[in-house]
CSV table of C-alpha atoms and ligand atoms in Angstrom, one decimal:
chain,number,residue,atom,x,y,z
A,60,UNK,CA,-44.2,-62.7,40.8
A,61,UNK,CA,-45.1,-59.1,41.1
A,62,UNK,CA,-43.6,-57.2,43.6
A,63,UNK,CA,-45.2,-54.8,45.3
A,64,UNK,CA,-43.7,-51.6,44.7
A,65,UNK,CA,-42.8,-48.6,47.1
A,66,UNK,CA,-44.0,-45.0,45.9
A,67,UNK,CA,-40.2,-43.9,45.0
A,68,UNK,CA,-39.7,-46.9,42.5
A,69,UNK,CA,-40.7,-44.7,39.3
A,70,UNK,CA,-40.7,-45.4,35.5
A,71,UNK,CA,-38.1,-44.2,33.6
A,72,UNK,CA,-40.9,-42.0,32.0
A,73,UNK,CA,-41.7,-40.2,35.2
A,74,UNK,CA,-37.5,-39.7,36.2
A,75,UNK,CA,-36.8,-37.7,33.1
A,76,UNK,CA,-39.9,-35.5,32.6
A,77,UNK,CA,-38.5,-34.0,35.9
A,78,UNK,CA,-35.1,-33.7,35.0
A,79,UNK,CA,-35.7,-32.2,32.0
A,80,UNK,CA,-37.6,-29.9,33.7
A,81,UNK,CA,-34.6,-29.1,36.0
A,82,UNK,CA,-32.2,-29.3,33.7
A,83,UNK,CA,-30.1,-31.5,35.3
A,84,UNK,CA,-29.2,-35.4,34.1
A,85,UNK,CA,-30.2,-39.2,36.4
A,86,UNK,CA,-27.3,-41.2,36.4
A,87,UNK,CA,-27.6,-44.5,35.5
A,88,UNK,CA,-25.4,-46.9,37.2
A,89,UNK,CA,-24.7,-50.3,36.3
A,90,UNK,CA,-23.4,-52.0,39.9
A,91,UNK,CA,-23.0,-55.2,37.5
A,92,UNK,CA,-22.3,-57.4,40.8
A,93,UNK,CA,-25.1,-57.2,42.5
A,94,UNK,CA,-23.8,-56.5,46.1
A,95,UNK,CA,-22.6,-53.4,44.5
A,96,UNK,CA,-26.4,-52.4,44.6
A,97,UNK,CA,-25.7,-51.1,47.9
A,98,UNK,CA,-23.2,-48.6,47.7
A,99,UNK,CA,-25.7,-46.7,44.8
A,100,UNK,CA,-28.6,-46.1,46.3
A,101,UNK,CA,-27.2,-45.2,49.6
A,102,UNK,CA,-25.3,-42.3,47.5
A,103,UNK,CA,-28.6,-41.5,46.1
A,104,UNK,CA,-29.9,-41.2,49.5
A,105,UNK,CA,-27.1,-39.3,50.6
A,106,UNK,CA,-27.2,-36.6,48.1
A,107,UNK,CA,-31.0,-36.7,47.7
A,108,UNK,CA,-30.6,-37.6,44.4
A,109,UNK,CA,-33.1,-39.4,41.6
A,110,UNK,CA,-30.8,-42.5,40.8
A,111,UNK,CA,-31.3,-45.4,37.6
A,112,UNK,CA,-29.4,-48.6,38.9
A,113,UNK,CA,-29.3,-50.5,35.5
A,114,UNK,CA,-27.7,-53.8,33.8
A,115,UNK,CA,-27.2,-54.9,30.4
A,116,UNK,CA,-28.6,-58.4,28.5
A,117,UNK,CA,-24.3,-58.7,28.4
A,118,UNK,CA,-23.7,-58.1,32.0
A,119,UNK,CA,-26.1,-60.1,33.2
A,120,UNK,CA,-24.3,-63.4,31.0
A,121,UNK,CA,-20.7,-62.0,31.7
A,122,UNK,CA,-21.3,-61.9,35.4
A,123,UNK,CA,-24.0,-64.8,36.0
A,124,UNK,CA,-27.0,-63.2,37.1
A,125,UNK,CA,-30.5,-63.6,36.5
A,126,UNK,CA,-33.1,-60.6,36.0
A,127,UNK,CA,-34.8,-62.4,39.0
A,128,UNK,CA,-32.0,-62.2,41.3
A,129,UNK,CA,-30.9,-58.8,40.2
A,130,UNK,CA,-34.5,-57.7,40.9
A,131,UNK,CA,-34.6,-59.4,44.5
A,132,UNK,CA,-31.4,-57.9,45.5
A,133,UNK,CA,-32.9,-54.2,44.3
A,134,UNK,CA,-36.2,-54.5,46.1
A,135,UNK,CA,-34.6,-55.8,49.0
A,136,UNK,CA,-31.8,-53.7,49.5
A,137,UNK,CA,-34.7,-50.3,48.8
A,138,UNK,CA,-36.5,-52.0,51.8
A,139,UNK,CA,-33.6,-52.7,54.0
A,140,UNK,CA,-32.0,-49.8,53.4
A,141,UNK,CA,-35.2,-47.6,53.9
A,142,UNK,CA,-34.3,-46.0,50.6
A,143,UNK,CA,-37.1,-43.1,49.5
A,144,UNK,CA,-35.6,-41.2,46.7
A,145,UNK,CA,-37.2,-41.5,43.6
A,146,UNK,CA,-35.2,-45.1,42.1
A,147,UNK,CA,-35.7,-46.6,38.5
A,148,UNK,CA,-35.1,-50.5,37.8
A,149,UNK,CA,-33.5,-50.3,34.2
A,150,UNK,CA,-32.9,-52.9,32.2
A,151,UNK,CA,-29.8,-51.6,29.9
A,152,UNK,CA,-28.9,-53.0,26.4
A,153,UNK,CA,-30.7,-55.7,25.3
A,154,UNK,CA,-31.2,-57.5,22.3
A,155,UNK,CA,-34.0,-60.5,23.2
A,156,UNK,CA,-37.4,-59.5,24.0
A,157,UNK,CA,-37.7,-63.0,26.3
A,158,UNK,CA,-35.0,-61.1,28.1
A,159,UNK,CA,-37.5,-57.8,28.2
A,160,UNK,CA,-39.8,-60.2,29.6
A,161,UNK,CA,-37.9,-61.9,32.3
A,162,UNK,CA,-36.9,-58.6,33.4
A,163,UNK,CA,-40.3,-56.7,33.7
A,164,UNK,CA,-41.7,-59.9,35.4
A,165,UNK,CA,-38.6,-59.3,38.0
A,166,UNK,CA,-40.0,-56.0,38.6
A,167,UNK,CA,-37.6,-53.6,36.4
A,168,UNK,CA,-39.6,-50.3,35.8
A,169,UNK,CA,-37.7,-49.3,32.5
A,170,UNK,CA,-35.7,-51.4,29.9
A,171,UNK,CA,-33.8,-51.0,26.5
A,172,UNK,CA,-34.5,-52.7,23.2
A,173,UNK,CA,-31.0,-52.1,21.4
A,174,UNK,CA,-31.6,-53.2,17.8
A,175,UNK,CA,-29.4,-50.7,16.8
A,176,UNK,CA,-27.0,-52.9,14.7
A,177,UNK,CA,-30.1,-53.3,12.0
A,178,UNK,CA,-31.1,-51.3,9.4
A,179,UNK,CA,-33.5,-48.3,10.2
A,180,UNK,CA,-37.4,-50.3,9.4
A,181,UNK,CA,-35.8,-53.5,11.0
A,182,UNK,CA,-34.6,-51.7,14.3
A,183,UNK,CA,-38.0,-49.8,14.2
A,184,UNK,CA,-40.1,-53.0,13.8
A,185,UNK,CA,-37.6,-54.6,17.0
A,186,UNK,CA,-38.1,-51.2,18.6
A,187,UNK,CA,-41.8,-51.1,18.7
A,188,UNK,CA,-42.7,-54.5,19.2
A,189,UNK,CA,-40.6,-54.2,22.5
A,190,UNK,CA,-42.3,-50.7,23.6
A,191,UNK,CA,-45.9,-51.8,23.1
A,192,UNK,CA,-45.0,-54.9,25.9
A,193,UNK,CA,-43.5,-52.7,28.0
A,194,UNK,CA,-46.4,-50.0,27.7
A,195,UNK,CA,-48.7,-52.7,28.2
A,196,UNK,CA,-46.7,-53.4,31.9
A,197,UNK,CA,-46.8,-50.1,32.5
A,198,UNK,CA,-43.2,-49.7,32.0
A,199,UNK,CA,-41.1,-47.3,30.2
A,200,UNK,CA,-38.5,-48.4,26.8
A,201,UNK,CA,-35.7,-46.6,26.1
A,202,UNK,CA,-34.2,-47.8,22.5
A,203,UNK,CA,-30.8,-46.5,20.3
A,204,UNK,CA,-30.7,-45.3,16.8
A,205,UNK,CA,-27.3,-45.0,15.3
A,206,UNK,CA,-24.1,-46.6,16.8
A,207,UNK,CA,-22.4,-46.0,20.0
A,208,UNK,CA,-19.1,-47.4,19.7
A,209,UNK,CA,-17.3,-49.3,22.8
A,210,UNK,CA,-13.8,-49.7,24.1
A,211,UNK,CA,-15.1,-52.6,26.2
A,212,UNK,CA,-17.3,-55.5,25.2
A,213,UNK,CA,-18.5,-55.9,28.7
A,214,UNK,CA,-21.6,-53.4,28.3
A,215,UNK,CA,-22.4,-54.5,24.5
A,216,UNK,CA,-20.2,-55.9,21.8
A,217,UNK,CA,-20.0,-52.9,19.4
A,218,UNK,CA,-17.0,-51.7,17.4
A,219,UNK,CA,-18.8,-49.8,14.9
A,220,UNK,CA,-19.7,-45.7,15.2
A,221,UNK,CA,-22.4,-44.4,13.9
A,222,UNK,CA,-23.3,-40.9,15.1
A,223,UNK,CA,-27.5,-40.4,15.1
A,224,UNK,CA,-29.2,-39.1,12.1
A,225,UNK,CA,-31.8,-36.2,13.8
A,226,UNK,CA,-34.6,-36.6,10.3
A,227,UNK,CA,-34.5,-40.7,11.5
A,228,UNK,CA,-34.5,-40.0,15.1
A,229,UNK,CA,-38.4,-38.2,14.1
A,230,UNK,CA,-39.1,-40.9,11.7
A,231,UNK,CA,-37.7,-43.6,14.9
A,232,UNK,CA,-39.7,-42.2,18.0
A,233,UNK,CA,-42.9,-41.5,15.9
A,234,UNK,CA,-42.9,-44.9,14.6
A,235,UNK,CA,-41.6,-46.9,18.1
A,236,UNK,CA,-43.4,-44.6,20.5
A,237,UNK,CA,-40.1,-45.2,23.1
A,238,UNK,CA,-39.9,-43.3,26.0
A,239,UNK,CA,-36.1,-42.2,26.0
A,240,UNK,CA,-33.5,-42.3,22.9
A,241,UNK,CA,-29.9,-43.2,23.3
A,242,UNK,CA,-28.4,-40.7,20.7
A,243,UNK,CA,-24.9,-41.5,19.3
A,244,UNK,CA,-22.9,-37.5,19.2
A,245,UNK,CA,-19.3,-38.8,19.9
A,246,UNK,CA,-19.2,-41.1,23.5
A,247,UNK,CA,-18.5,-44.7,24.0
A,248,UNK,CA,-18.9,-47.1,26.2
A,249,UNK,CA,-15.5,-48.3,28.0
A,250,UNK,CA,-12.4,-45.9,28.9
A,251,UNK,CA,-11.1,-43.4,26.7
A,252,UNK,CA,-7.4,-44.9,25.9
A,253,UNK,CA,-7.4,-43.9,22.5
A,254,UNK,CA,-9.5,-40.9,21.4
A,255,UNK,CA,-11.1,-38.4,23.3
A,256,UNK,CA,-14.7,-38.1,24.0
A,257,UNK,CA,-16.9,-35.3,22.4
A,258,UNK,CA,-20.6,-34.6,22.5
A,259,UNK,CA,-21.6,-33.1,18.9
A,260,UNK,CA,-24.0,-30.5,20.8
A,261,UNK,CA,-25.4,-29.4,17.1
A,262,UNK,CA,-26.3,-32.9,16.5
A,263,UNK,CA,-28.3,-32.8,19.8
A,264,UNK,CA,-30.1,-29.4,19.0
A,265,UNK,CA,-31.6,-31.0,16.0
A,266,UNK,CA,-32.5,-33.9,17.1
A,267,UNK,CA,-34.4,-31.9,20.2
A,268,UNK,CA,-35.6,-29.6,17.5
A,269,UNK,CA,-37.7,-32.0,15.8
A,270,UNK,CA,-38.9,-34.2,18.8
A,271,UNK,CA,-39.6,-34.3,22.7
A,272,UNK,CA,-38.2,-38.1,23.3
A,273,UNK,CA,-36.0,-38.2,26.4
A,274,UNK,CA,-32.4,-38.0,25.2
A,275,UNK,CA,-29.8,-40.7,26.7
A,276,UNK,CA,-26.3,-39.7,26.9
A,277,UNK,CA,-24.3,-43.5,26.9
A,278,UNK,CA,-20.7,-44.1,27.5
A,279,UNK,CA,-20.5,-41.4,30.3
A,280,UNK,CA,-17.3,-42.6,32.3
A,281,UNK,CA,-14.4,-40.2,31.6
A,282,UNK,CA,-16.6,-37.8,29.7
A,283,UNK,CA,-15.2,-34.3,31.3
A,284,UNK,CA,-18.3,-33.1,33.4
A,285,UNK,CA,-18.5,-29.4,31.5
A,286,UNK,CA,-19.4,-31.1,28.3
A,287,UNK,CA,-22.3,-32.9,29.8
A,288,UNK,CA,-23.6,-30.1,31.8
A,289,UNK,CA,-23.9,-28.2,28.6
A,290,UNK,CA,-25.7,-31.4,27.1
A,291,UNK,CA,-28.2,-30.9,29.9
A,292,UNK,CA,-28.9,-27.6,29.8
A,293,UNK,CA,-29.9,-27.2,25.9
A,294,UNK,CA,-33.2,-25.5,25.3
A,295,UNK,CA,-36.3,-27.6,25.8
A,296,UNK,CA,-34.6,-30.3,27.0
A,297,UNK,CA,-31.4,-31.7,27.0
A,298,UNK,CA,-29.8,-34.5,27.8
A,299,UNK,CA,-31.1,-36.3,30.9
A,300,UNK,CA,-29.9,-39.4,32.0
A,301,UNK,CA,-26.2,-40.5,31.2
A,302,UNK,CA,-25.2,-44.2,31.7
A,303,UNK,CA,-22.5,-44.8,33.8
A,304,UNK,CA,-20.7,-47.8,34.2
A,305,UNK,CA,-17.1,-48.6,34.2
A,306,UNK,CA,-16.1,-45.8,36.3
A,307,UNK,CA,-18.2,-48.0,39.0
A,308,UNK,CA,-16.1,-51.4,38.6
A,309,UNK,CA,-12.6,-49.7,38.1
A,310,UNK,CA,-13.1,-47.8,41.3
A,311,UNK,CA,-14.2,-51.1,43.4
A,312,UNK,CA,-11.4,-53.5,41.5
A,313,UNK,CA,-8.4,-50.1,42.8
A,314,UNK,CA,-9.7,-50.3,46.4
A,315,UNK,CA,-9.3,-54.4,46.6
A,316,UNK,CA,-6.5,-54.3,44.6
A,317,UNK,CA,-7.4,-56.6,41.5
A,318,UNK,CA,-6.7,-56.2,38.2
A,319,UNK,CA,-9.1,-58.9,36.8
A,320,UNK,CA,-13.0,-58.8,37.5
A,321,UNK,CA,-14.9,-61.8,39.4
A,322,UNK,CA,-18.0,-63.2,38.4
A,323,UNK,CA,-21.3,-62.3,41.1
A,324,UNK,CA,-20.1,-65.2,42.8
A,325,UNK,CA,-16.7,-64.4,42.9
A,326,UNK,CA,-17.8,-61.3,44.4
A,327,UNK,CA,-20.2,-62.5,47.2
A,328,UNK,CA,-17.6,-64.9,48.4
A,329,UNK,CA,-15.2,-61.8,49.4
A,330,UNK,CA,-15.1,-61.3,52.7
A,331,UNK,CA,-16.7,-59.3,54.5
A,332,UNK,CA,-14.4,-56.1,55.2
A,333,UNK,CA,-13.2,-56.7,52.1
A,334,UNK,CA,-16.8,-56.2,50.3
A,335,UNK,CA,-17.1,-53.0,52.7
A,336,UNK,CA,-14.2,-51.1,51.4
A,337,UNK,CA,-15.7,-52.2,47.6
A,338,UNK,CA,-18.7,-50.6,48.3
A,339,UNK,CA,-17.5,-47.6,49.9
A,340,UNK,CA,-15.2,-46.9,46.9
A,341,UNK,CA,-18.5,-47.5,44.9
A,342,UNK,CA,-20.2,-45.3,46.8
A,343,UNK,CA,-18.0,-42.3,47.2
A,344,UNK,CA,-17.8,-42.8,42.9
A,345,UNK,CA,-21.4,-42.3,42.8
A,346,UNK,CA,-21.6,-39.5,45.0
A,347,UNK,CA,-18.7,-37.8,43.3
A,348,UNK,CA,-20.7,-38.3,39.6
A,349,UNK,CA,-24.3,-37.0,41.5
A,350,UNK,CA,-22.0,-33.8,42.9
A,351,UNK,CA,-19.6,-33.0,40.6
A,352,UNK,CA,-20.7,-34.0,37.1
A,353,UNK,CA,-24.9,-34.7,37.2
A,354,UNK,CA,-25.7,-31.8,39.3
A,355,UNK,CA,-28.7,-33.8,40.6
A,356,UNK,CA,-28.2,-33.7,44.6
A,357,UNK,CA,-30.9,-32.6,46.6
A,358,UNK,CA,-33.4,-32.8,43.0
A,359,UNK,CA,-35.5,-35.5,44.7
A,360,UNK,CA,-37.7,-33.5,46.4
A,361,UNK,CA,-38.6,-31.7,42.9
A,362,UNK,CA,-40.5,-35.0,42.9
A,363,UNK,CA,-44.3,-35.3,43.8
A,364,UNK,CA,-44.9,-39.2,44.5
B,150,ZN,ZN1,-24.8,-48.1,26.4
């Protein structure tokens, strides 16, 4: 089914050429229960903020969702909710183009081929396969080059590092054609419990030196927000959209007072009050991230739709 789609639900392409220009960064949040949907782009509304609401191949297994439900939800709740900033469906990490597939049919307006874990002609082969059926949708591809390493296997199952070499970065995007790279310069994915983040801005100026891909900035929980902002203000474009997940489900598991997470199902059977103080906590996270660390509030009307 192809749904029909309201003037602010933009490619990924579209969202970053502008925030480039502006120098600041989209978040991309990953609700990963789908009533948690909600809670984002009401704070992108709020804050008249450009917002990416995302999920991952993994997230979608680990909390038993389709792409077709996670797409209904979205376009529903962007009707219901009378949402008109400019909103990107993104379809985070994912490792089977069927997957790709599913999504795009579901509506999704951006999605990532991670074939990072292969060597560089294998990922690129992967890579460009995936972004010439994407391009052919009229959707935008974000892919990774290098290793971003996690602390948690909910998002992808990575313990390796990698940090992103900028000569195969040129070699990568020429050969692909993606949209958006996720660059590995010292984040993870996960909490920071044992080492500290960095961002390796040196490694960024190089890579931005020798090509005009969008950069993606993953693992951006717990990053402090100074060393991002300086990520997104490099010379002819920096950094401009920074995944965000984790930060989202530890703030809604504190405000109902659970230590272990629920399945989607789990979560729609809470009840209702209960799901209200989730999303608020959600909410008031997202705002805090838009304000305080993306400096993309009132950036939607930069936007010409
Ligand atoms: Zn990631």
């Amino acid at each position: 089914m192809t749904k029909t789609k309201s003037k602010n639900i933009i490619t990924l392409k579209q969202a970053l050429e502008q925030a480039e220009k502006g120098k600041f960064a989209i978040g991309s949040f990953s609700p990963r229960y789908t009533d948690m949907i909600l809670p984002i782009v009401r704070a992108g509304e709020k804050t008249k903020s450009p917002i990416i609401v995302q999920i991952s191949q993994k997230e979608l297994d680990r909390y038993g969702i389709t792409p077709a439900e996670f797409g209904d939800v979205f376009y529903q709740t962007m009707k219901d909710e009378k949402i008109t900033v400019p909103t990107v469906l993104h379809l985070d990490h994912t490792k089977e183009l069927q997957v790709i597939k599913n999504a795009i049919e579901a509506g999704f307006t951006s999605v990532m081929m991670d074939a990072s874990e292969h060597p560089l002609d294998k990922n690129i082969e992967i890579s460009a396969e995936a972004a010439e059926f994407a391009h052919s949708k009229g959707v935008s591809i974000e892919a990774e080059l290098g290793m971003i390493g996690t602390t948690d296997y909910i998002e992808t199952d990575r313990d390796e590092e990698l940090y992103t070499n900028p000569e195969e970065a040129l070699e990568f995007v020429n050969r692909t054609k993606i949209d958006a790279l996720a660059v590995s310069v010292g984040t993870a994915h996960g909490v920071y419990n044992v080492r500290k983040p960095t961002v390796d801005l040196d490694r960024l100026k190089a890579i931005r030196s020798l090509t005009p891909v969008h950069l993606v900035l993953h693992g951006g929980s717990g990053v402090p927000a100074e060393m991002i902002q300086e990520a997104m203000k490099l010379p002819n474009g920096g950094i401009s959209k920074v995944n965000i997940a984790t930060d989202l489900e530890l703030s809604l598991l504190k405000a109902l007072n659970r230590e272990e997470r629920m399945t989607n199902k789990e979560c729609k059977k809470l009840p209702a009050l209960e799901r209200e103080v989730g999303q608020y906590a959600v909410q008031q996270t997202v705002i805090d991230k838009i304000e305080n660390f993306l400096a993309s509030a009132n950036h939607a009307e930069d936007f010409q739709l």
